[in-house]
Each structure stands twice: as C-alpha cells, then as structure tokens.
PDB file of C-alpha atoms in Angstrom:
ATOM      1  CA  UNK K   4      65.197 -47.799 -23.097  1.00  0.00           C
ATOM      2  CA  UNK K   5      63.084 -49.231 -25.915  1.00  0.00           C
ATOM      3  CA  UNK K   6      62.970 -47.758 -29.427  1.00  0.00           C
ATOM      4  CA  UNK K   7      59.469 -46.467 -28.722  1.00  0.00           C
ATOM      5  CA  UNK K   8      60.589 -44.776 -25.505  1.00  0.00           C
ATOM      6  CA  UNK K   9      63.598 -43.219 -27.234  1.00  0.00           C
ATOM      7  CA  UNK K  10      61.370 -41.875 -29.992  1.00  0.00           C
ATOM      8  CA  UNK K  11      58.913 -40.526 -27.435  1.00  0.00           C
ATOM      9  CA  UNK K  12      61.662 -38.859 -25.427  1.00  0.00           C
ATOM     10  CA  UNK K  13      63.202 -37.383 -28.587  1.00  0.00           C
ATOM     11  CA  UNK K  14      59.869 -35.999 -29.807  1.00  0.00           C
ATOM     12  CA  UNK K  15      59.290 -34.323 -26.459  1.00  0.00           C
ATOM     13  CA  UNK K  16      62.864 -33.090 -26.195  1.00  0.00           C
ATOM     14  CA  UNK K  17      62.474 -30.930 -29.313  1.00  0.00           C
ATOM     15  CA  UNK K  18      59.857 -28.559 -27.824  1.00  0.00           C
ATOM     16  CA  UNK K  19      61.752 -28.590 -24.532  1.00  0.00           C
ATOM     17  CA  UNK K  20      64.990 -27.418 -26.217  1.00  0.00           C
ATOM     18  CA  UNK K  21      63.056 -24.783 -28.137  1.00  0.00           C
ATOM     19  CA  UNK K  22      61.599 -23.462 -24.888  1.00  0.00           C
ATOM     20  CA  UNK K  23      65.045 -23.263 -23.314  1.00  0.00           C
ATOM     21  CA  UNK K  24      66.427 -21.246 -26.236  1.00  0.00           C
ATOM     22  CA  UNK K  25      63.472 -18.866 -26.239  1.00  0.00           C
ATOM     23  CA  UNK K  26      63.768 -18.531 -22.477  1.00  0.00           C
ATOM     24  CA  UNK K  27      67.439 -17.540 -22.739  1.00  0.00           C
ATOM     25  CA  UNK K  28      66.622 -14.917 -25.366  1.00  0.00           C
ATOM     26  CA  UNK K  29      63.698 -13.446 -23.419  1.00  0.00           C
ATOM     27  CA  UNK K  30      64.744 -13.827 -19.782  1.00  0.00           C
ATOM     28  CA  UNK K  31      66.100 -10.265 -19.644  1.00  0.00           C
ATOM     29  CA  UNK K  32      62.700  -8.861 -20.565  1.00  0.00           C
ATOM     30  CA  UNK K  33      60.259 -11.405 -19.181  1.00  0.00           C
ATOM     31  CA  UNK K  34      60.827 -13.165 -15.881  1.00  0.00           C
ATOM     32  CA  UNK K  35      57.325 -14.682 -15.904  1.00  0.00           C
ATOM     33  CA  UNK K  36      57.750 -16.167 -19.383  1.00  0.00           C
ATOM     34  CA  UNK K  37      61.086 -17.637 -18.434  1.00  0.00           C
ATOM     35  CA  UNK K  38      59.680 -19.261 -15.315  1.00  0.00           C
ATOM     36  CA  UNK K  39      56.766 -20.707 -17.288  1.00  0.00           C
ATOM     37  CA  UNK K  40      59.183 -22.110 -19.877  1.00  0.00           C
ATOM     38  CA  UNK K  41      61.329 -23.837 -17.255  1.00  0.00           C
ATOM     39  CA  UNK K  42      58.173 -25.234 -15.615  1.00  0.00           C
ATOM     40  CA  UNK K  43      57.017 -26.681 -18.950  1.00  0.00           C
ATOM     41  CA  UNK K  44      60.435 -28.255 -19.555  1.00  0.00           C
ATOM     42  CA  UNK K  45      60.216 -29.938 -16.168  1.00  0.00           C
ATOM     43  CA  UNK K  46      56.673 -31.123 -16.872  1.00  0.00           C
ATOM     44  CA  UNK K  47      57.689 -32.695 -20.173  1.00  0.00           C
ATOM     45  CA  UNK K  48      60.555 -34.475 -18.440  1.00  0.00           C
ATOM     46  CA  UNK K  49      58.304 -35.853 -15.683  1.00  0.00           C
ATOM     47  CA  UNK K  50      55.718 -37.199 -18.146  1.00  0.00           C
ATOM     48  CA  UNK K  51      57.978 -38.434 -20.929  1.00  0.00           C
ATOM     49  CA  UNK K  52      57.190 -42.072 -20.150  1.00  0.00           C
ATOM     50  CA  UNK K  53      53.388 -41.631 -19.969  1.00  0.00           C
ATOM     51  CA  UNK K  54      52.521 -43.020 -23.382  1.00  0.00           C
ATOM     52  CA  UNK K  55      49.675 -45.465 -22.677  1.00  0.00           C
ATOM     53  CA  UNK K  56      46.588 -45.721 -20.436  1.00  0.00           C
ATOM     54  CA  UNK K  57      47.172 -46.898 -16.880  1.00  0.00           C
ATOM     55  CA  UNK K  58      44.609 -49.398 -15.519  1.00  0.00           C
ATOM     56  CA  UNK K  59      43.042 -48.509 -12.166  1.00  0.00           C
ATOM     57  CA  UNK K  60      40.225 -51.069 -11.865  1.00  0.00           C
ATOM     58  CA  UNK K  61      39.557 -54.355 -13.633  1.00  0.00           C
ATOM     59  CA  UNK K  62      36.871 -56.565 -12.122  1.00  0.00           C
ATOM     60  CA  UNK K  63      33.531 -58.319 -12.571  1.00  0.00           C
ATOM     61  CA  UNK K  64      30.545 -57.181 -10.508  1.00  0.00           C
ATOM     62  CA  UNK K  65      26.998 -58.441 -10.000  1.00  0.00           C
ATOM     63  CA  UNK K  66      24.263 -56.268 -11.490  1.00  0.00           C
ATOM     64  CA  UNK K  67      20.532 -56.062 -10.816  1.00  0.00           C
ATOM     65  CA  UNK K  68      18.613 -56.495 -14.063  1.00  0.00           C
ATOM     66  CA  UNK K  69      15.201 -57.116 -12.497  1.00  0.00           C
ATOM     67  CA  UNK K  70      13.950 -53.649 -13.484  1.00  0.00           C
ATOM     68  CA  UNK K  71      14.831 -54.083 -17.149  1.00  0.00           C
ATOM     69  CA  UNK K  72      11.901 -54.609 -19.537  1.00  0.00           C
ATOM     70  CA  UNK K  73      11.647 -57.755 -21.649  1.00  0.00           C
ATOM     71  CA  UNK K  74      13.076 -55.873 -24.627  1.00  0.00           C
ATOM     72  CA  UNK K  75      15.466 -53.318 -23.089  1.00  0.00           C
ATOM     73  CA  UNK K  76      16.900 -50.395 -25.018  1.00  0.00           C
ATOM     74  CA  UNK K  77      20.335 -48.865 -24.617  1.00  0.00           C
ATOM     75  CA  UNK K  78      18.728 -46.151 -22.465  1.00  0.00           C
ATOM     76  CA  UNK K  79      17.305 -48.825 -20.133  1.00  0.00           C
ATOM     77  CA  UNK K  80      20.794 -50.277 -19.769  1.00  0.00           C
ATOM     78  CA  UNK K  81      22.415 -46.910 -19.048  1.00  0.00           C
ATOM     79  CA  UNK K  82      21.320 -46.691 -15.399  1.00  0.00           C
ATOM     80  CA  UNK K  83      22.565 -50.255 -14.780  1.00  0.00           C
ATOM     81  CA  UNK K  84      25.930 -49.387 -16.313  1.00  0.00           C
ATOM     82  CA  UNK K  85      26.237 -46.185 -14.281  1.00  0.00           C
ATOM     83  CA  UNK K  86      25.549 -48.052 -11.021  1.00  0.00           C
ATOM     84  CA  UNK K  87      28.245 -50.608 -11.859  1.00  0.00           C
ATOM     85  CA  UNK K  88      30.600 -47.763 -12.729  1.00  0.00           C
ATOM     86  CA  UNK K  89      30.009 -45.767  -9.544  1.00  0.00           C
ATOM     87  CA  UNK K  90      30.553 -48.944  -7.508  1.00  0.00           C
ATOM     88  CA  UNK K  91      33.978 -49.255  -9.117  1.00  0.00           C
ATOM     89  CA  UNK K  92      35.580 -46.062  -7.740  1.00  0.00           C
ATOM     90  CA  UNK K  93      34.723 -43.938 -10.787  1.00  0.00           C
ATOM     91  CA  UNK K  94      34.005 -40.711  -8.899  1.00  0.00           C
ATOM     92  CA  UNK K  95      33.440 -38.527 -11.980  1.00  0.00           C
ATOM     93  CA  UNK K  96      30.533 -37.641 -14.270  1.00  0.00           C
ATOM     94  CA  UNK K  97      29.172 -40.716 -16.108  1.00  0.00           C
ATOM     95  CA  UNK K  98      29.661 -39.201 -19.559  1.00  0.00           C
ATOM     96  CA  UNK K  99      28.827 -41.858 -22.130  1.00  0.00           C
ATOM     97  CA  UNK K 100      31.048 -41.889 -25.236  1.00  0.00           C
ATOM     98  CA  UNK K 101      30.237 -45.165 -27.016  1.00  0.00           C
ATOM     99  CA  UNK K 102      27.613 -47.917 -27.102  1.00  0.00           C
ATOM    100  CA  UNK K 103      28.361 -51.193 -28.881  1.00  0.00           C
ATOM    101  CA  UNK K 104      27.234 -54.791 -29.122  1.00  0.00           C
ATOM    102  CA  UNK K 105      27.195 -57.958 -31.231  1.00  0.00           C
ATOM    103  CA  UNK K 106      23.718 -59.270 -32.042  1.00  0.00           C
ATOM    104  CA  UNK K 107      22.391 -62.361 -33.797  1.00  0.00           C
ATOM    105  CA  UNK K 108      20.808 -61.559 -37.149  1.00  0.00           C
ATOM    106  CA  UNK K 109      17.106 -60.954 -36.509  1.00  0.00           C
ATOM    107  CA  UNK K 110      14.658 -58.252 -37.478  1.00  0.00           C
ATOM    108  CA  UNK K 111      14.146 -57.341 -33.788  1.00  0.00           C
ATOM    109  CA  UNK K 112      16.952 -58.861 -31.672  1.00  0.00           C
ATOM    110  CA  UNK K 113      16.819 -58.780 -27.870  1.00  0.00           C
ATOM    111  CA  UNK K 114      19.494 -56.596 -26.279  1.00  0.00           C
ATOM    112  CA  UNK K 115      20.721 -58.950 -23.532  1.00  0.00           C
ATOM    113  CA  UNK K 116      24.387 -57.912 -23.813  1.00  0.00           C
ATOM    114  CA  UNK K 117      25.795 -54.428 -24.272  1.00  0.00           C
ATOM    115  CA  UNK K 118      29.081 -52.545 -23.911  1.00  0.00           C
ATOM    116  CA  UNK K 119      29.184 -48.925 -22.771  1.00  0.00           C
ATOM    117  CA  UNK K 120      32.243 -46.667 -22.673  1.00  0.00           C
ATOM    118  CA  UNK K 121      32.575 -43.585 -20.496  1.00  0.00           C
ATOM    119  CA  UNK K 122      35.124 -40.776 -20.154  1.00  0.00           C
ATOM    120  CA  UNK K 123      35.618 -37.629 -18.112  1.00  0.00           C
ATOM    121  CA  UNK K 124      38.539 -35.229 -17.753  1.00  0.00           C
ATOM    122  CA  UNK K 125      40.129 -33.921 -14.581  1.00  0.00           C
ATOM    123  CA  UNK K 126      43.284 -32.234 -13.324  1.00  0.00           C
ATOM    124  CA  UNK K 127      45.899 -33.821 -11.100  1.00  0.00           C
ATOM    125  CA  UNK K 128      47.586 -30.632  -9.932  1.00  0.00           C
ATOM    126  CA  UNK K 129      48.155 -28.749 -13.178  1.00  0.00           C
ATOM    127  CA  UNK K 130      48.314 -31.878 -15.343  1.00  0.00           C
ATOM    128  CA  UNK K 131      45.215 -32.798 -17.394  1.00  0.00           C
ATOM    129  CA  UNK K 132      44.100 -36.420 -17.327  1.00  0.00           C
ATOM    130  CA  UNK K 133      41.357 -38.364 -19.053  1.00  0.00           C
ATOM    131  CA  UNK K 134      39.673 -41.103 -17.044  1.00  0.00           C
ATOM    132  CA  UNK K 135      38.076 -43.826 -19.153  1.00  0.00           C
ATOM    133  CA  UNK K 136      35.863 -46.814 -18.400  1.00  0.00           C
ATOM    134  CA  UNK K 137      34.443 -49.774 -20.280  1.00  0.00           C
ATOM    135  CA  UNK K 138      31.406 -51.588 -18.857  1.00  0.00           C
ATOM    136  CA  UNK K 139      30.351 -54.882 -20.481  1.00  0.00           C
ATOM    137  CA  UNK K 140      26.828 -55.841 -19.380  1.00  0.00           C
ATOM    138  CA  UNK K 141      25.298 -59.318 -19.567  1.00  0.00           C
ATOM    139  CA  UNK K 142      21.724 -60.064 -18.485  1.00  0.00           C
ATOM    140  CA  UNK K 143      22.155 -63.820 -19.010  1.00  0.00           C
ATOM    141  CA  UNK K 144      24.643 -63.916 -16.108  1.00  0.00           C
ATOM    142  CA  UNK K 145      23.605 -60.719 -14.276  1.00  0.00           C
ATOM    143  CA  UNK K 146      27.204 -59.538 -14.324  1.00  0.00           C
ATOM    144  CA  UNK K 147      29.210 -56.609 -15.645  1.00  0.00           C
ATOM    145  CA  UNK K 148      32.911 -56.516 -16.470  1.00  0.00           C
ATOM    146  CA  UNK K 149      34.320 -53.112 -15.529  1.00  0.00           C
ATOM    147  CA  UNK K 150      37.685 -51.670 -16.529  1.00  0.00           C
ATOM    148  CA  UNK K 151      38.708 -48.161 -15.477  1.00  0.00           C
ATOM    149  CA  UNK K 152      41.889 -46.480 -16.689  1.00  0.00           C
ATOM    150  CA  UNK K 153      43.422 -43.033 -17.050  1.00  0.00           C
ATOM    151  CA  UNK K 154      45.911 -41.314 -19.313  1.00  0.00           C
ATOM    152  CA  UNK K 155      47.844 -38.124 -18.631  1.00  0.00           C
ATOM    153  CA  UNK K 156      47.959 -35.241 -21.090  1.00  0.00           C
ATOM    154  CA  UNK K 157      44.634 -36.190 -22.627  1.00  0.00           C
ATOM    155  CA  UNK K 158      41.483 -34.118 -22.409  1.00  0.00           C
ATOM    156  CA  UNK K 159      39.269 -34.403 -25.482  1.00  0.00           C
ATOM    157  CA  UNK K 160      36.253 -36.721 -25.509  1.00  0.00           C
ATOM    158  CA  UNK K 161      32.914 -36.767 -27.361  1.00  0.00           C
ATOM    159  CA  UNK K 162      30.012 -37.471 -24.966  1.00  0.00           C
ATOM    160  CA  UNK K 163      26.745 -38.998 -26.156  1.00  0.00           C
ATOM    161  CA  UNK K 164      23.481 -37.540 -24.863  1.00  0.00           C
ATOM    162  CA  UNK K 165      20.460 -39.801 -25.357  1.00  0.00           C
ATOM    163  CA  UNK K 166      18.164 -36.752 -25.342  1.00  0.00           C
ATOM    164  CA  UNK K 167      19.891 -35.586 -28.533  1.00  0.00           C
ATOM    165  CA  UNK K 168      19.530 -38.938 -30.299  1.00  0.00           C
ATOM    166  CA  UNK K 169      16.393 -39.345 -32.389  1.00  0.00           C
ATOM    167  CA  UNK K 170      17.485 -42.767 -33.662  1.00  0.00           C
ATOM    168  CA  UNK K 171      18.053 -45.559 -31.162  1.00  0.00           C
ATOM    169  CA  UNK K 172      19.753 -48.899 -31.699  1.00  0.00           C
ATOM    170  CA  UNK K 173      16.692 -50.817 -32.897  1.00  0.00           C
ATOM    171  CA  UNK K 174      15.653 -47.961 -35.177  1.00  0.00           C
ATOM    172  CA  UNK K 175      19.168 -47.884 -36.635  1.00  0.00           C
ATOM    173  CA  UNK K 176      18.923 -51.609 -37.393  1.00  0.00           C
ATOM    174  CA  UNK K 177      15.539 -51.098 -39.079  1.00  0.00           C
ATOM    175  CA  UNK K 178      17.007 -48.339 -41.250  1.00  0.00           C
ATOM    176  CA  UNK K 179      20.041 -50.507 -42.047  1.00  0.00           C
ATOM    177  CA  UNK K 180      17.629 -53.205 -43.290  1.00  0.00           C
ATOM    178  CA  UNK K 181      16.472 -50.755 -45.962  1.00  0.00           C
ATOM    179  CA  UNK K 182      20.075 -50.220 -47.121  1.00  0.00           C
ATOM    180  CA  UNK K 183      20.982 -53.844 -47.709  1.00  0.00           C
ATOM    181  CA  UNK K 184      20.836 -55.352 -44.238  1.00  0.00           C
ATOM    182  CA  UNK K 185      17.620 -57.289 -44.790  1.00  0.00           C
ATOM    183  CA  UNK K 186      18.853 -58.590 -48.137  1.00  0.00           C
ATOM    184  CA  UNK K 187      22.071 -59.823 -46.520  1.00  0.00           C
ATOM    185  CA  UNK K 188      20.251 -61.503 -43.624  1.00  0.00           C
ATOM    186  CA  UNK K 189      17.751 -63.245 -45.858  1.00  0.00           C
ATOM    187  CA  UNK K 190      20.539 -64.332 -48.210  1.00  0.00           C
ATOM    188  CA  UNK K 191      22.117 -66.377 -45.399  1.00  0.00           C
ATOM    189  CA  UNK K 192      18.834 -67.312 -43.664  1.00  0.00           C
ATOM    190  CA  UNK K 193      19.747 -65.102 -40.701  1.00  0.00           C
ATOM    191  CA  UNK K 194      22.817 -67.268 -40.009  1.00  0.00           C
ATOM    192  CA  UNK K 195      24.913 -64.202 -39.237  1.00  0.00           C
ATOM    193  CA  UNK K 196      25.842 -61.690 -36.581  1.00  0.00           C
ATOM    194  CA  UNK K 197      25.576 -57.915 -36.619  1.00  0.00           C
ATOM    195  CA  UNK K 198      28.112 -55.499 -35.159  1.00  0.00           C
ATOM    196  CA  UNK K 199      26.600 -52.186 -34.120  1.00  0.00           C
ATOM    197  CA  UNK K 200      28.078 -49.196 -32.327  1.00  0.00           C
ATOM    198  CA  UNK K 201      27.530 -45.479 -31.996  1.00  0.00           C
ATOM    199  CA  UNK K 202      30.057 -42.687 -31.428  1.00  0.00           C
ATOM    200  CA  UNK K 203      29.827 -38.999 -32.319  1.00  0.00           C
ATOM    201  CA  UNK K 204      26.092 -39.522 -32.987  1.00  0.00           C
ATOM    202  CA  UNK K 205      26.706 -41.944 -35.844  1.00  0.00           C
ATOM    203  CA  UNK K 206      25.596 -45.579 -35.830  1.00  0.00           C
ATOM    204  CA  UNK K 207      27.748 -48.104 -37.724  1.00  0.00           C
ATOM    205  CA  UNK K 208      26.333 -51.538 -38.585  1.00  0.00           C
ATOM    206  CA  UNK K 209      28.293 -54.455 -40.049  1.00  0.00           C
ATOM    207  CA  UNK K 210      27.430 -58.071 -40.910  1.00  0.00           C
ATOM    208  CA  UNK K 211      29.286 -61.399 -40.796  1.00  0.00           C
ATOM    209  CA  UNK K 212      27.989 -64.781 -41.897  1.00  0.00           C
ATOM    210  CA  UNK K 213      28.392 -67.524 -39.290  1.00  0.00           C
ATOM    211  CA  UNK K 214      31.378 -69.729 -40.022  1.00  0.00           C
ATOM    212  CA  UNK K 215      33.137 -67.067 -42.090  1.00  0.00           C
ATOM    213  CA  UNK K 216      36.462 -65.687 -40.788  1.00  0.00           C
ATOM    214  CA  UNK K 217      35.985 -62.098 -41.987  1.00  0.00           C
ATOM    215  CA  UNK K 218      33.229 -59.509 -41.992  1.00  0.00           C
ATOM    216  CA  UNK K 219      31.281 -58.804 -45.176  1.00  0.00           C
ATOM    217  CA  UNK K 220      31.784 -55.658 -47.218  1.00  0.00           C
ATOM    218  CA  UNK K 221      28.324 -54.421 -46.195  1.00  0.00           C
ATOM    219  CA  UNK K 222      28.720 -51.550 -43.733  1.00  0.00           C
ATOM    220  CA  UNK K 223      25.983 -49.015 -43.091  1.00  0.00           C
ATOM    221  CA  UNK K 224      26.138 -45.648 -41.348  1.00  0.00           C
ATOM    222  CA  UNK K 225      23.029 -44.093 -39.788  1.00  0.00           C
ATOM    223  CA  UNK K 226      22.970 -40.562 -38.386  1.00  0.00           C
ATOM    224  CA  UNK K 227      21.594 -40.842 -34.839  1.00  0.00           C
ATOM    225  CA  UNK K 228      20.086 -37.352 -34.978  1.00  0.00           C
ATOM    226  CA  UNK K 229      18.637 -37.068 -38.482  1.00  0.00           C
ATOM    227  CA  UNK K 230      18.161 -40.707 -39.481  1.00  0.00           C
ATOM    228  CA  UNK K 231      20.071 -40.158 -42.737  1.00  0.00           C
ATOM    229  CA  UNK K 232      21.800 -43.339 -43.842  1.00  0.00           C
ATOM    230  CA  UNK K 233      24.273 -44.565 -46.414  1.00  0.00           C
ATOM    231  CA  UNK K 234      26.280 -47.611 -47.343  1.00  0.00           C
ATOM    232  CA  UNK K 235      29.947 -47.082 -46.639  1.00  0.00           C
ATOM    233  CA  UNK K 236      32.460 -47.765 -49.434  1.00  0.00           C
ATOM    234  CA  UNK K 237      34.224 -51.086 -49.507  1.00  0.00           C
TER     235      UNK K 237
END
C-alpha cells in the first residue's frame, strides 16, 4: 500500500472507530442507530480506495458545425457540445460548469475552439457519485475530444445557466480591454494569446506574450451577471 493509500485509510479509519465506540455505548438504547453506524463503517471500508476520478469514456468524435454562425458565441457552441456528450454515453442532465478557451490577441477574435465542462450527480445504490465530462470542440477539424469520468462520494457542483449571464465571452474581453487588456495587446502588437474561462459566474482573463514561457501578471476578473470588473492582485 502506498503512503497516500495508507494516509487515506487512516483518515477514514478515525471516523469508523468513533462510530464503533458510539455504537457500543448506545446499542442498548438504539438498535436503529447501531445498525446505521455499522452500515457506515462498512461503507467507509468499501470506498477507502476511491480517491481519484475513474475514466469511463475517452474518445474523439465528429461534430456538425454547419449550423454555427461565422462568429459563434459560447451559447451557439453549447448545443454542439451537448450532442457530442449525449453520443458518448452521458445519460444525465447536461449541466454546464465551465467554459474555457485560448484565443489569439485580437479585439474581436473568432471562437473556433472551445472547451466545455459538465457535471451531474447521481446515486449508485446509496452511494453518491459525481459524473463529470470535458468536451473540447474544434471547428477547424470538425471534431470534439470527449472525456467522461466519475468519482464516488462527491456531490457538489456549480452549474452555469446562460440565461443568468448578462456578460458573454466577447463582452468580457471588451470589458477586460478597459482594465489593461488593450494596453497589453497594443504593447506587444497583438503578438500574444489570451486565456479566458468562466466558473461560478465569474470570467477570468489572462495574457501571455508569444515566445514567453510564463503568463503576464495581468489578470482580470469580470462578473458575468453584473459586468463589474477588477484587476486581480499579482
């Protein structure tokens, strides 16, 4: 057993031992509590090695991008991503949790490539699981790379609803220009790339000059609901 596995088993053994002791003290007055305690101990034992996501699907599929407009938005891409997801044995609600991409530095870049992450929770018997998917879309090749995984004992996720987002990707980039993005781009003659993603209704934009090994200190956050923006500390 590896050091990580031993640590995991030890951390889960502590609550298990506590349950056993409480069960012994309360068994005379609570048969139901005792049974529930022993069930939990058994559950912890069965899942003590589940410490990382388990991959279910990993493949590349062909996508139909003929219906996309010349300058697609992330909402235009959503239906394409969902179709690729449902054709990859997803079987759950297509709850979007993250949108991300790398774009060349331009005032109005074309969104030809985009990554979308999804997640939904379900029960396998009495055990909660979180099913997760990453869909990488590429209009230049009309393909999508799809990876689906799951992890036991996870439940929480933060879905994104486009109807609740007042600020889309291109609007977020325009706002970021006002907070130093345009100055950075013009300073390197647009020889740079922009990293942009949204989770929890917050856009994050970063910049890296071409040929440089690290990203610049300029990072901008834009609220996807209010449009409020700020430069993040270095």
